[in-house]
Coordinates of C-alpha atoms in Angstrom, one line a residue:
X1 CA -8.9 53.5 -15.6
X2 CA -11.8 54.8 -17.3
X3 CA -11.8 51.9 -20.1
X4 CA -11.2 48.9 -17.1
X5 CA -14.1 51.1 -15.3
X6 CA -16.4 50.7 -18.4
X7 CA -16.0 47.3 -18.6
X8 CA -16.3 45.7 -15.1
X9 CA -19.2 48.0 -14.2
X10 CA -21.5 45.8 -16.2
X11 CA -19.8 42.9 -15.5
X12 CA -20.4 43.4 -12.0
X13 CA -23.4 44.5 -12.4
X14 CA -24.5 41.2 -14.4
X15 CA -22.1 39.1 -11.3
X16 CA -25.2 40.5 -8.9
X17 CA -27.8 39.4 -10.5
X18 CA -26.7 35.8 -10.4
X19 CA -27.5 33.4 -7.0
X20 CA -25.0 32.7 -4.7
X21 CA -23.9 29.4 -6.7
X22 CA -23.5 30.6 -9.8
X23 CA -21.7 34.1 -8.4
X24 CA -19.4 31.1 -6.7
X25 CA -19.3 29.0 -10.2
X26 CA -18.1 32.2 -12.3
X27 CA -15.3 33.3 -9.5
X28 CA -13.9 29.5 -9.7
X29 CA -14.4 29.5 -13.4
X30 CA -12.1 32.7 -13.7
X31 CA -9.9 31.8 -11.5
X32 CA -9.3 28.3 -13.3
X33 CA -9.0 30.2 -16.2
X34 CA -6.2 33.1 -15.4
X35 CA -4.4 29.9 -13.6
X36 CA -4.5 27.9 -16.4
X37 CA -3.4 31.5 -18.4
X38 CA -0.3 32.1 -16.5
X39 CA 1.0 28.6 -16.4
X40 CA 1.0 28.2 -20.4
X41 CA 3.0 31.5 -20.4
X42 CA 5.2 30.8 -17.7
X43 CA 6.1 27.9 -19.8
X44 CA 6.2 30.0 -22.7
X45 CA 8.1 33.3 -21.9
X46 CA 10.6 31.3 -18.6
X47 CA 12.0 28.4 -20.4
X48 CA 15.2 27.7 -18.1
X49 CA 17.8 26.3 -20.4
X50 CA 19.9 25.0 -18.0
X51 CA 16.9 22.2 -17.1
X52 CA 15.8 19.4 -19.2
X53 CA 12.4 20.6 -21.1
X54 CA 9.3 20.1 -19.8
X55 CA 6.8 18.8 -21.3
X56 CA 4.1 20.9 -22.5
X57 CA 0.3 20.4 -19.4
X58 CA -2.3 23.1 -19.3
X59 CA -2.9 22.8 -15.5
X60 CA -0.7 24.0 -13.0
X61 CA -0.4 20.8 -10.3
X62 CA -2.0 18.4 -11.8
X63 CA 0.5 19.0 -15.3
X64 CA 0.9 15.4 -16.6
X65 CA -0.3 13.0 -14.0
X66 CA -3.2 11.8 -15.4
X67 CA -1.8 11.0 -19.2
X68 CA 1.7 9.4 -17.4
X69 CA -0.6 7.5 -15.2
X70 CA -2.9 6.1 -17.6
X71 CA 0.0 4.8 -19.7
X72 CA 4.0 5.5 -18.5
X73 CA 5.4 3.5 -21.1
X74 CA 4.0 5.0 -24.0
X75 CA 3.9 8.8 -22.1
X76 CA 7.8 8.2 -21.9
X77 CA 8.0 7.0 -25.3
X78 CA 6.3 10.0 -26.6
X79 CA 7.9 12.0 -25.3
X80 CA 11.1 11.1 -25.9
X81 CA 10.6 11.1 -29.4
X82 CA 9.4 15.0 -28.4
X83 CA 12.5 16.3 -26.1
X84 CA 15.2 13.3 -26.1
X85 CA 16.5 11.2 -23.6
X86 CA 15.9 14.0 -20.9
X87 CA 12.5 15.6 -20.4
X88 CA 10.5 17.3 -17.0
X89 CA 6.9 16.9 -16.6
X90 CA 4.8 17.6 -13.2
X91 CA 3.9 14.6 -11.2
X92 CA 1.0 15.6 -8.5
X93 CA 2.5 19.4 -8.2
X94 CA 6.3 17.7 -8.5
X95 CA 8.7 18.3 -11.1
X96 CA 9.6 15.2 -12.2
X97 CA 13.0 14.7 -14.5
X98 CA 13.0 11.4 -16.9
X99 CA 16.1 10.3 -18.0
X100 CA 15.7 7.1 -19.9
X101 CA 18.2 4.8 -21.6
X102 CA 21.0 3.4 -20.2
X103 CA 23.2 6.0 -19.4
X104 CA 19.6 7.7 -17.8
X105 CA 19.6 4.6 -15.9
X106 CA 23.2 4.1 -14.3
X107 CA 23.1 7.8 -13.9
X108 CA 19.6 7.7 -11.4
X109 CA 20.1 4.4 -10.1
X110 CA 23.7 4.5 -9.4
X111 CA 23.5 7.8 -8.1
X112 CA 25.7 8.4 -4.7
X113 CA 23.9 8.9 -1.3
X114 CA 24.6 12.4 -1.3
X115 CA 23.1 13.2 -4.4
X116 CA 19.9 10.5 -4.5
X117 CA 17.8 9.8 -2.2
X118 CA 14.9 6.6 -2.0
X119 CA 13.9 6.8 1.2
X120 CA 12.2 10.4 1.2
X121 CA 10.1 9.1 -1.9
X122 CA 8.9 5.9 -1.3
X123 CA 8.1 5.8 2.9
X124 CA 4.9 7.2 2.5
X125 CA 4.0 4.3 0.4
X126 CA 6.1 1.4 2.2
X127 CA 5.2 2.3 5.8
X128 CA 1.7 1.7 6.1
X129 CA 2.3 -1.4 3.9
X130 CA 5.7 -3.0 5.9
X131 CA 5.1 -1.6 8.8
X132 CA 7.7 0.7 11.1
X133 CA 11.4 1.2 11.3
X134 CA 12.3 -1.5 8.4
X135 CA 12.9 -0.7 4.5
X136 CA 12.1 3.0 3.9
X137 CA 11.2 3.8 7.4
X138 CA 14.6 3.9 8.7
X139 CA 18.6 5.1 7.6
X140 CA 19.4 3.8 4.6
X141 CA 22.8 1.7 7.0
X142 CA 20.0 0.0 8.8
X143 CA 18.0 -0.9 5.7
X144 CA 21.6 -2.4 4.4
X145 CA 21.8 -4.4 7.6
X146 CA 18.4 -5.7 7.3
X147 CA 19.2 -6.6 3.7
X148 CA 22.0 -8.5 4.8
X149 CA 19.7 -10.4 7.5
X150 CA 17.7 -11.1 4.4
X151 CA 20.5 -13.1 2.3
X152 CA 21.2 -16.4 4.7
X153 CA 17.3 -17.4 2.9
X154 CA 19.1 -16.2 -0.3
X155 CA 21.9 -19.1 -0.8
X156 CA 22.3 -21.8 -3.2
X157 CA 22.2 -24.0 -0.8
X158 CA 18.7 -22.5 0.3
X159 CA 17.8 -22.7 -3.8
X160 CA 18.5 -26.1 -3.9
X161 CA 15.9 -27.1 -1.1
X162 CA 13.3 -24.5 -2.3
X163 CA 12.5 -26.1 -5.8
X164 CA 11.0 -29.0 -4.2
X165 CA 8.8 -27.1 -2.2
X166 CA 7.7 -24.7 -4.9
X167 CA 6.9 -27.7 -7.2
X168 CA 5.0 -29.7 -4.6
X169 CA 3.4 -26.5 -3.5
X170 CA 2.1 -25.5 -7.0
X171 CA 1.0 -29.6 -7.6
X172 CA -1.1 -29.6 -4.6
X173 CA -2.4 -26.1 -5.5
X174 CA -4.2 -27.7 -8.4
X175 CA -5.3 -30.6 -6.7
X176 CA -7.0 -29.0 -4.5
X177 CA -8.6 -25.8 -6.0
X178 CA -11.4 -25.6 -7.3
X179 CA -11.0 -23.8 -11.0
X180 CA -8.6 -27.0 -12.2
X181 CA -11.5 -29.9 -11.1
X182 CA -12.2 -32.1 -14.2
X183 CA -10.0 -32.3 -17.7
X184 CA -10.6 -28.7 -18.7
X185 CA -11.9 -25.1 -17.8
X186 CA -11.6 -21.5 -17.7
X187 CA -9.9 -19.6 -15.2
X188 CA -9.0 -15.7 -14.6
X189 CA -5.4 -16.9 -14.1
X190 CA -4.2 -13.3 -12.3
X191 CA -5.9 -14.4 -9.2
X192 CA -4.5 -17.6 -8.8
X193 CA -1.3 -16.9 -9.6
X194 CA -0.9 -14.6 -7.2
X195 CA -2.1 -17.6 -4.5
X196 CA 0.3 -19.9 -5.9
X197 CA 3.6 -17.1 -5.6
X198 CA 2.5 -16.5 -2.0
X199 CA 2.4 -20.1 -1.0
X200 CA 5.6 -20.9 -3.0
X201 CA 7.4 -18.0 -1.3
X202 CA 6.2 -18.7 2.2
X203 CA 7.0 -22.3 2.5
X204 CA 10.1 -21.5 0.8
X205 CA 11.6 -18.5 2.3
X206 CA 9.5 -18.8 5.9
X207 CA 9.3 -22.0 6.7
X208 CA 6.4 -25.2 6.8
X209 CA 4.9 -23.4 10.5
X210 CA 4.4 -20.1 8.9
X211 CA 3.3 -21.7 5.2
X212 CA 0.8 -23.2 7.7
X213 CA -1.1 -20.2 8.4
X214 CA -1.9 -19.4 5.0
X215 CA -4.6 -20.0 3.4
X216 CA -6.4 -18.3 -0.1
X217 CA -8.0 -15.9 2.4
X218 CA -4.8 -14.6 4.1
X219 CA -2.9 -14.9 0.2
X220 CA -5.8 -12.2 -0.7
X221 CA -5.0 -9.9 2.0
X222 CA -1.8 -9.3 0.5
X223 CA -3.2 -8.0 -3.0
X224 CA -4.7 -5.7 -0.4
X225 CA -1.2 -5.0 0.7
X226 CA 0.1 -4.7 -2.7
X227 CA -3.1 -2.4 -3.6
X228 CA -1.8 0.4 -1.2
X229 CA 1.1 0.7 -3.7
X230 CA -1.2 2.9 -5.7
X231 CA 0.0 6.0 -7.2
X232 CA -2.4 8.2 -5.0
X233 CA -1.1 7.2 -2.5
X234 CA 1.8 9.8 -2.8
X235 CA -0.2 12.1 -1.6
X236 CA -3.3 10.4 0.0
X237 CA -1.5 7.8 2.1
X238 CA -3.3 9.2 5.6
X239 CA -6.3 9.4 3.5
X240 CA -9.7 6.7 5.0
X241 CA -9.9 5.4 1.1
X242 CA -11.2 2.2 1.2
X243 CA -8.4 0.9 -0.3
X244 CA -6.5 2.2 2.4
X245 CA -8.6 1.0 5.2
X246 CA -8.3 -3.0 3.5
X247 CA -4.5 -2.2 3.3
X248 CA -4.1 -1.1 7.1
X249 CA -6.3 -4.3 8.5
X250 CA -4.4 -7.0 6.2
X251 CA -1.0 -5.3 7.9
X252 CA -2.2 -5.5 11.4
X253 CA -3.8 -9.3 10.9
X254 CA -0.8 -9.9 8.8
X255 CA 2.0 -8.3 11.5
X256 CA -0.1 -10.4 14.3
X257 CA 0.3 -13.9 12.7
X258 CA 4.2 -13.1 13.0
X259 CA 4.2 -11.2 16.0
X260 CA 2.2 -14.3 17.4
X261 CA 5.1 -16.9 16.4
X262 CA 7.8 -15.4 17.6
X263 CA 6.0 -15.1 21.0
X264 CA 5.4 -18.3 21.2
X265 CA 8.9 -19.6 20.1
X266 CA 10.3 -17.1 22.4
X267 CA 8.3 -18.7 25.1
X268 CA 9.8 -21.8 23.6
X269 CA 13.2 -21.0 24.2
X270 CA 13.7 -23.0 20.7
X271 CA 11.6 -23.6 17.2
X272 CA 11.6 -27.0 15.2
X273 CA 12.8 -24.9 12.2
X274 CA 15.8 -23.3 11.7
X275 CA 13.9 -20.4 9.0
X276 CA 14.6 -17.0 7.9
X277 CA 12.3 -15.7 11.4
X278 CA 14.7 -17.7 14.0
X279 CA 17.6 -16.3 12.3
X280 CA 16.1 -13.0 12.5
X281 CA 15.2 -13.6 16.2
X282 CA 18.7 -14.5 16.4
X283 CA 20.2 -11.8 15.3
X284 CA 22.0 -8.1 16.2
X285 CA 22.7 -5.1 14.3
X286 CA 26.1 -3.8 13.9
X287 CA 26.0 -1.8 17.9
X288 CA 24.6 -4.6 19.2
X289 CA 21.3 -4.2 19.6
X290 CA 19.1 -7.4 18.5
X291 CA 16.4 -6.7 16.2
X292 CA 12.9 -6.0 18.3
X293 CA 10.2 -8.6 17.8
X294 CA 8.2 -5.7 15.6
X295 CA 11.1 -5.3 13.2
X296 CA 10.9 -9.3 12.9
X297 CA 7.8 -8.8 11.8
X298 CA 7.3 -6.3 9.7
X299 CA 10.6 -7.7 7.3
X300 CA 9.1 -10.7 7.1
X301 CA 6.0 -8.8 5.5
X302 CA 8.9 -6.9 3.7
X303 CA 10.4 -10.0 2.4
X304 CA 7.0 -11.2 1.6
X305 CA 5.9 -8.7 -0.2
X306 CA 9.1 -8.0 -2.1
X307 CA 8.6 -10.6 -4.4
X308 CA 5.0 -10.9 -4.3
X309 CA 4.1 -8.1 -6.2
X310 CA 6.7 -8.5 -9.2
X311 CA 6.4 -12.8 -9.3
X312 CA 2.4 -12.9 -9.1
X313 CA 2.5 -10.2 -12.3
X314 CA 4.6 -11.7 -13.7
X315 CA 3.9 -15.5 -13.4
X316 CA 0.6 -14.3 -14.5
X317 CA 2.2 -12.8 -17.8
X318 CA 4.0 -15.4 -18.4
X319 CA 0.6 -17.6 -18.2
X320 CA -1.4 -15.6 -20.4
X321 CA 1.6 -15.4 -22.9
X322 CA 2.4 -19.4 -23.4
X323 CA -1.9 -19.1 -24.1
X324 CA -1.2 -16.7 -27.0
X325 CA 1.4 -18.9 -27.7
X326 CA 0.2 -22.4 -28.0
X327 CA 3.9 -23.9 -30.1
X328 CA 6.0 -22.5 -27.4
X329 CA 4.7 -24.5 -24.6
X330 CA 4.6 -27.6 -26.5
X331 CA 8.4 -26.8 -26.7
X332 CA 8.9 -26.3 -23.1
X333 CA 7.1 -29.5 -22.7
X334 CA 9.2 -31.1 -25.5
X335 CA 11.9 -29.4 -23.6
X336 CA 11.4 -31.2 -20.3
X337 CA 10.9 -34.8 -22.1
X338 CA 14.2 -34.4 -23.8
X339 CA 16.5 -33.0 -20.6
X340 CA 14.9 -34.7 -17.8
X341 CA 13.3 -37.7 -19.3
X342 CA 10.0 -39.2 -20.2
X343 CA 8.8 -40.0 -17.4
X344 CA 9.6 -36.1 -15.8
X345 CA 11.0 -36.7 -12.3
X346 CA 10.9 -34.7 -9.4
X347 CA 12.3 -31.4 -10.2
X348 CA 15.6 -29.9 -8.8
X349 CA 17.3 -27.1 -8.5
X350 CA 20.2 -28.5 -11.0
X351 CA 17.4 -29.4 -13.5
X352 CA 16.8 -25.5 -14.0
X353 CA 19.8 -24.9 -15.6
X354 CA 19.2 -28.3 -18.4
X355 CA 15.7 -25.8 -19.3
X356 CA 17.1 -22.7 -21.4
X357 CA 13.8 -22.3 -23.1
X358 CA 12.9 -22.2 -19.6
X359 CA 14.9 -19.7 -18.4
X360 CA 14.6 -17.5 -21.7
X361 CA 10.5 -17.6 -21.1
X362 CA 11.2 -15.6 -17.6
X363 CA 13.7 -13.5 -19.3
X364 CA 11.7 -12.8 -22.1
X365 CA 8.2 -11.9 -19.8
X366 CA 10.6 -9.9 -18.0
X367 CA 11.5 -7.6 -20.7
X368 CA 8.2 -7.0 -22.3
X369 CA 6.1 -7.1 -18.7
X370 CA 8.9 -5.6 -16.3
X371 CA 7.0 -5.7 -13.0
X372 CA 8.0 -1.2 -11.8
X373 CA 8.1 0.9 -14.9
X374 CA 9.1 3.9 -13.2
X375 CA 11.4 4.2 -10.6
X376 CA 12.1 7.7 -8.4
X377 CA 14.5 9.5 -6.7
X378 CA 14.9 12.7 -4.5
X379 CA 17.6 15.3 -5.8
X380 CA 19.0 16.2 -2.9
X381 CA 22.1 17.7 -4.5
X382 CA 22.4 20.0 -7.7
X383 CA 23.1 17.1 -10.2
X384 CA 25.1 18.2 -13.4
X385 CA 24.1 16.0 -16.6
X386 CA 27.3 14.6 -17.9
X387 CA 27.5 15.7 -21.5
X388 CA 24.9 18.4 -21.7
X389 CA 24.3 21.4 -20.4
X390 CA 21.5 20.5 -17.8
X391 CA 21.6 20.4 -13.9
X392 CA 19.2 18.7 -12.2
X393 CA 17.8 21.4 -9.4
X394 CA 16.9 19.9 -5.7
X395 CA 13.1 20.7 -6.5
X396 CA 12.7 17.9 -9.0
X397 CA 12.2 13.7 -8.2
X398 CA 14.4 11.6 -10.9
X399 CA 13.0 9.2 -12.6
X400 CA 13.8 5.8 -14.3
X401 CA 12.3 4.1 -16.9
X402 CA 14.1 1.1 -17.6
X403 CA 11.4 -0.5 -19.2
X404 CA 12.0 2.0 -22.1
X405 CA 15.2 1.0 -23.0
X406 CA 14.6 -3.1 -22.7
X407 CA 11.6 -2.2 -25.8
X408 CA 14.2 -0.1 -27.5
X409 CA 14.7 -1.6 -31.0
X410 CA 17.9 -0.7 -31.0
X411 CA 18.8 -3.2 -28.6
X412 CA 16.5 -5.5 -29.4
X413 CA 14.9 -6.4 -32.4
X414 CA 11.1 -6.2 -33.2
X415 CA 11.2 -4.8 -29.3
X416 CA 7.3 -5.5 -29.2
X417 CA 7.6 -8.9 -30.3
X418 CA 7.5 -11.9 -27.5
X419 CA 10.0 -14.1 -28.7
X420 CA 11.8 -16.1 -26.0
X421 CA 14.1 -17.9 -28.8
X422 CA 15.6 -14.1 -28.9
X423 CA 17.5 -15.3 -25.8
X424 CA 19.3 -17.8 -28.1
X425 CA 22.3 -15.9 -29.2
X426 CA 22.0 -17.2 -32.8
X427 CA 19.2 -15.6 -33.0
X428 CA 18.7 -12.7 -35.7
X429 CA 16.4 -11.7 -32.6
X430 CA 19.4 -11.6 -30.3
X431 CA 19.9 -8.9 -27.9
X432 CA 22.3 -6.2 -29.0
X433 CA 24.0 -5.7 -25.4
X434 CA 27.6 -5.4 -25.1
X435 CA 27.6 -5.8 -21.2
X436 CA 25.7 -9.1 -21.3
X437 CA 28.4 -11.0 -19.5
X438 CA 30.8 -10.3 -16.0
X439 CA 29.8 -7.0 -14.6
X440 CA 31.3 -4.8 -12.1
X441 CA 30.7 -5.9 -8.8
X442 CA 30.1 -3.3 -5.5
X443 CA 29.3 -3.7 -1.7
X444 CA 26.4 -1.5 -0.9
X445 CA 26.9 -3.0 3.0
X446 CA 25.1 -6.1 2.9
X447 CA 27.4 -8.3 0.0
X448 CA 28.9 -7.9 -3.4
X449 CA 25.7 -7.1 -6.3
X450 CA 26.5 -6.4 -9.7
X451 CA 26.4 -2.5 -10.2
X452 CA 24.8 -3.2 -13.5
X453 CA 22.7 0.3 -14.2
X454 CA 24.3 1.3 -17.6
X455 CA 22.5 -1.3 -19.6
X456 CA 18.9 -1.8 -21.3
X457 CA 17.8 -4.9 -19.4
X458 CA 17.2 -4.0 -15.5
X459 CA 14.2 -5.8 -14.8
X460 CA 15.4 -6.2 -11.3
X461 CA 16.8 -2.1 -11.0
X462 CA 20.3 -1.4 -10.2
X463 CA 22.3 -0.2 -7.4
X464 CA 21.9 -0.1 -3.7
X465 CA 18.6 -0.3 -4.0
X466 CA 18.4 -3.7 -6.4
X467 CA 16.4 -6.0 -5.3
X468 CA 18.1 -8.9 -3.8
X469 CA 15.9 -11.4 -4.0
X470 CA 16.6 -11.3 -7.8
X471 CA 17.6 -15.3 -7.9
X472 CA 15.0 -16.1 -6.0
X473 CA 12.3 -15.1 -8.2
X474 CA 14.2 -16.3 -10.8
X475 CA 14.3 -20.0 -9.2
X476 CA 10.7 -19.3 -8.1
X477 CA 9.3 -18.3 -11.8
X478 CA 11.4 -21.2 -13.8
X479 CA 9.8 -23.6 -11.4
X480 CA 6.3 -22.6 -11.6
X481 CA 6.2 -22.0 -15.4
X482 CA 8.0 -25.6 -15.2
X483 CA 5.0 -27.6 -13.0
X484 CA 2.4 -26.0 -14.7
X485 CA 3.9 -26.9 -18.3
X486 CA 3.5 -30.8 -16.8
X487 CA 0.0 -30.5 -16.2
X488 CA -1.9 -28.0 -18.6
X489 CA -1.8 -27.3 -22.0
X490 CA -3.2 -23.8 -22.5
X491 CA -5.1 -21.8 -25.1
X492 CA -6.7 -18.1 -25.7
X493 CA -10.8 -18.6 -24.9
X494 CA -11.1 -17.3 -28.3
X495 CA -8.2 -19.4 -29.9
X496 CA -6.7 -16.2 -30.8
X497 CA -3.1 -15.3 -30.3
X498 CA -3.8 -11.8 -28.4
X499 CA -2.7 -10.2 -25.1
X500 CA -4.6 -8.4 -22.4
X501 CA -3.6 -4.8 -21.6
X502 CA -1.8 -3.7 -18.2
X503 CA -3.3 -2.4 -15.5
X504 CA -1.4 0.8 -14.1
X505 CA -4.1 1.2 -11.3
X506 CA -1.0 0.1 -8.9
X507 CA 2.7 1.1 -9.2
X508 CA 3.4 -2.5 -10.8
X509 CA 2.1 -3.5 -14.0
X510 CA 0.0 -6.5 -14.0
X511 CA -2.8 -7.7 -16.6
X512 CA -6.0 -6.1 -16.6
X513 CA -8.7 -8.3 -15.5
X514 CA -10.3 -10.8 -15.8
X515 CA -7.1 -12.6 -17.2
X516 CA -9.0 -15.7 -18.8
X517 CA -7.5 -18.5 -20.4
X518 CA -8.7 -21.8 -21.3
X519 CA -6.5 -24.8 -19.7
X520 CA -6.6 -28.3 -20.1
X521 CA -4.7 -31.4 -18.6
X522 CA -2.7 -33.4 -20.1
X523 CA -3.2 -37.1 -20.5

C-alpha cells in the first residue's frame, strides 16, 4: 500500500492541477488504455480451443470492422493464409466465425433452420428498405410462400417474352439519353447502368403500366434504396443519417406508386395486364388469407430490388471489363454476325443460347465481381465443425465468403485473371469443379432449387435462401451485354487495359466512381 500510495499521490496531485478538459482527456485516455490492455491479454492468456482462432484486433468492439470493411476479400484472404479455412474476428462488438471454401460454404448456407438463422441478421437492414411483413420481416414459411408468388414471373415462357422488352428497352435508352448523342463520348457507365437494369426489370417483371411510371428520377431513388444496404446500418438503422433519411422517402414515394395501382385496379374490378402485381392481388397464402395490398407492395419493391443491386454492379462490371478488353468485344460482335446473321435481327430468347461467349462474359464477371461477398448467419444452435475439433457457440454470426473460393487458384487458374474463354472447357484456363454438372435438387417450400453450397462458384448463394431470380438476371445480363455489343465499341479513356477498384461503402460490391469509359458507335 505504501509503494501504490507513493505513486498516485503525485499523480493525483498533478491530475488537479489540470482543467476540467484535460482531467476528462487523461481519465478517457486511461481508460482506453487498460481497455485496450485487457483485451490483448484476454486474447493472449484465454485462447478457447474448442473455437476457431480469432484473429488478432487491439480494440475491444470495434476488433476488425474497419480493416474487413475496407477490403473483405483480401481481409479473408489474409487471413486464411494466417489461421485456415476457419477463423473469428469481431464485427461491430459481434464474434463473427468465417468459414470459407466449399465445404465452409455448404456447411453455412445449407445449414438447417434450427441451427441458422437469416432473418435475425438481415431485418434490420431489409425492413426499412422493403418495407413490413415481407422477406426478413416475417417467418421464414411465409417468406417461402411469398417466394413462391414470385416464380409465375420466373418461367420460360415469361423468359421468352422478356428478351424483347429488355432489348428494345436498352435501344431506346440510348436513343434517348443524353450521354450516347453524337458518334462518340465519355460516360461514368455505373450510373446508367443502373437506369438501364431498372427499366429492363420493370417492364419485364412488372408490366408496360408500372414501367410507365419510371423515369431516371424514380430509377435514382432506388440507388437510395440500395444505399441503406450499408454496413452501418447493423447497428445505425434507426439512426437520422442522411443516407437513411433518402432511403426512408424513396420507400414511402416508391410503396405509394404501387400502393396507388392496385387501388385503382381494385376499383377497376380488372387490369389490362395480366403482371406479376395482379397475380399477387390474386393471390392467398396457404390459411387462406389473400395477401394485403401493403404486402403487394412492398414485394414488388422486394422483387425490384432483388436484382437491382446485383445486375446494375454487375452489368456495370461487365462494361468496364469489355473496355479493358477491346479483342473480346470484337469477338462478341464477331460472335453475333456468325450465329444470328449479318444483318442481327431482333433478339430472342432462343438466340441466348447460339452466344456462349456471351454467356461465359456473365459467368466470367460473375466470378471475379460477385455482387455479396459476405454472407451471415445467426448461430442459434451449438454447431460442431465436421472434422475438427471446433463448435461454433450461439454468441457468434457465420459467415460466408464464397467469393474466396471462386478466386481460389486451385480451382481456377490465374484466379485474378478475366478470361471469359476459361468457360470453354478446352481451355488450359478451365475451371477445376467436379460438380459442374446435375446437382442435387431440394424444396425449400416454394419449388425444387439446386442445393448447390459445396462448390467454389455461388455467385447466386445456396440454399433456402438462394436467390431465385438467378435465370432472370442471367437472361437480363446476356441481353444487355448483347444490345450494347450492337451499338458501341468501347475503350479505356486512357487506352489502357486497367480496372477500377470496388467500392465496399454498401454490402454489394460495385466499381468505385466515376466508372468512365470512352464509347463509340458503330457504323
Amino acid at each position: 500500500m505504501g509503494l501504490l500510495q507513493e505513486v498516485s499521490g503525485p499523480l493525483s496531485q498533478q491530475l488537479s492541477q489540470l482543467s476540467t478538459a484535460s482531467q476528462v482527456g487523461v481519465v478517457i485516455a486511461g481508460l482506453l488504455f487498460f481497455s485496450v490492455l485487457l483485451n490483448v491479454l484476454h486474447q493472449l492468456l484465454f485462447r478457447n480451443p474448442n473455437e476457431p482462432p480469432l484473429v488478432f484486433h487491439w480494440f475491444p468492439v470495434i476488433g476488425s470492422t474497419i480493416t474487413y470493411g475496407m477490403d473483405p476479400p483480401t481481409f479473408f484472404k489474409e487471413n486464411r493464409a494466417k489461421y485456415g479455412d476457419i477463423f473469428t474476428f469481431v464485427l461491430l462488438g459481434k464474434r463473427t466465425t468465417v468459414y470459407v471454401g466449399p465445404t465452409g460454404n455448404d456447411f453455412i448456407l445449407n445449414g438447417k433452420l434450427k441451427d441458422v438463422n437469416a432473418e435475425e441478421i438481415y431485418t434490420v437492414l431489409t425492413t426499412p428498405v422493403f418495407g413490413k411483413d415481407v422477406v426478413y420481416d416475417c417467418p421464414n414459411s411465409k417468406l417461402m410462400e411469398q417466394k413462391k408468388f414470385m416464380k409465375v414471373a420466373l418461367t420460360t415462357q415469361a423468359f421468352q417474352s422478356y428478351v424483347p422488352i429488355i432489348a428494345n428497352e436498352v435501344s431506346d435508352y440510348f436513343k434517348r439519353h443524353s450521354d450516347f448523342k453524337g458518334k462518340s463520348g465519355v460516360v461514368n457507365i455505373s450510373k446508367n447502368m443502373a437506369q438501364i437494369t431498372i427499366f429492363t426489370a420493370s417492364h419485364s417483371l412488372q408490366g408496360a403500366e408500372i414501367r410507365s411510371k419510371f423515369d431516371e428520377s424514380l430509377a435514382d431513388l432506388y440507388h437510395d434504396l440500395d444505399m441503406g444496404f450499408s454496413p452501418v446500418n447493423f447497428m445505425l438503422h434507426w439512426a437520422p443519417l442522411p443516407w437513411n433519411k433518402r432511403r426512408d422517402y424513396a420507400q414511402q414515394t416508391i410503396a405509394k406508386i404501387y400502393m396507388d395501382t392496385i387501388r385503382e385496379r381494385r376499383a377497376a374490378g380488372k387490369s389490362d395486364s395480366q403482371d406479376i402485381m395482379w397475380h399477387l392481388m390474386n393471390s392467398s397464402y396457404k390459411n387462406g388469407a389473400k395477401i394485403p395490398d401493403h404486402e403487394i407492395a412492398h414485394m414488388m419493391i422486394a422483387l425490384l430490388m432483388a436484382g437491382q443491386h446485383s445486375s446494375s454492379s454487375t452489368s456495370a462490371w461487365i462494361m468496364l471489363r469489355l473496355a479493358s478488353r477491346p479483342d473480346v468485344l470484337e469477338a462478341l460482335y464477331r460472335e453475333q454476325v456468325e450465329a444470328l446473321g449479318a444483318d442481327l435481327p431482333p433478339l430472342t430468347y432462343e438466340d441466348l443460347s447460339k452466344l456462349p461467349l456471351n454467356q461465359a462474359i456473365i459467368k466470367e464477371t460473375l466470378r471475379l465481381h460477385a455482387p455479396i461477398h459476405s454472407i451471415l448467419r445467426a448461430v442459434k444452435s451449438p454447431m460442431p465443425v465436421p472434422g475438427t475439433k471446433f463448435v461454433i457457440p450461439t454468441s457468434h454470426n457465420l459467415l460466408a465468403a464464397a467469393g474466396v473460393s471462386a478466386s481460389d487458384p486451385n480451382f481456377f487458374p490465374q484466379p485474378d485473371l478475366w478470361e471469359p474463354s476459361r468457360w470453354n472447357k478446352e481451355s488450359p484456363l478451365a475451371p477445376r469443379i467436379t460438380n459442374m454438372g446435375e446437382e442435387e435438387k431440394i424444396d425449400y417450400g416454394y419449388g425444387l432449387v439446386s442445393k448447390g453450397a459445396n462448390s467454389p462458384y455461388l455467385p447466386f448463394g445456396a440454399g433456402r435462401h438462394r436467390c431465385i431470380g438467378e435465370q432472370f438476371a442471367n437472361v437480363q445480363l446476356q441481353t444487355i451485354t448483347a444490345m450494347v455489343v450492337r451499338q458501341f465499341k468501347l475503350r479505356n479513356v486512357d487506352g489502357s487495359n486497367k480496372v477500377i477498384g470496388t467500392d465496399y461503402a454498401s454490402l454489394f460490391s460495385r466499381p468505385l466512381e466515376p466508372a468512365n469509359i470512352y464509347w463509340e458507335k458503330r457504323e
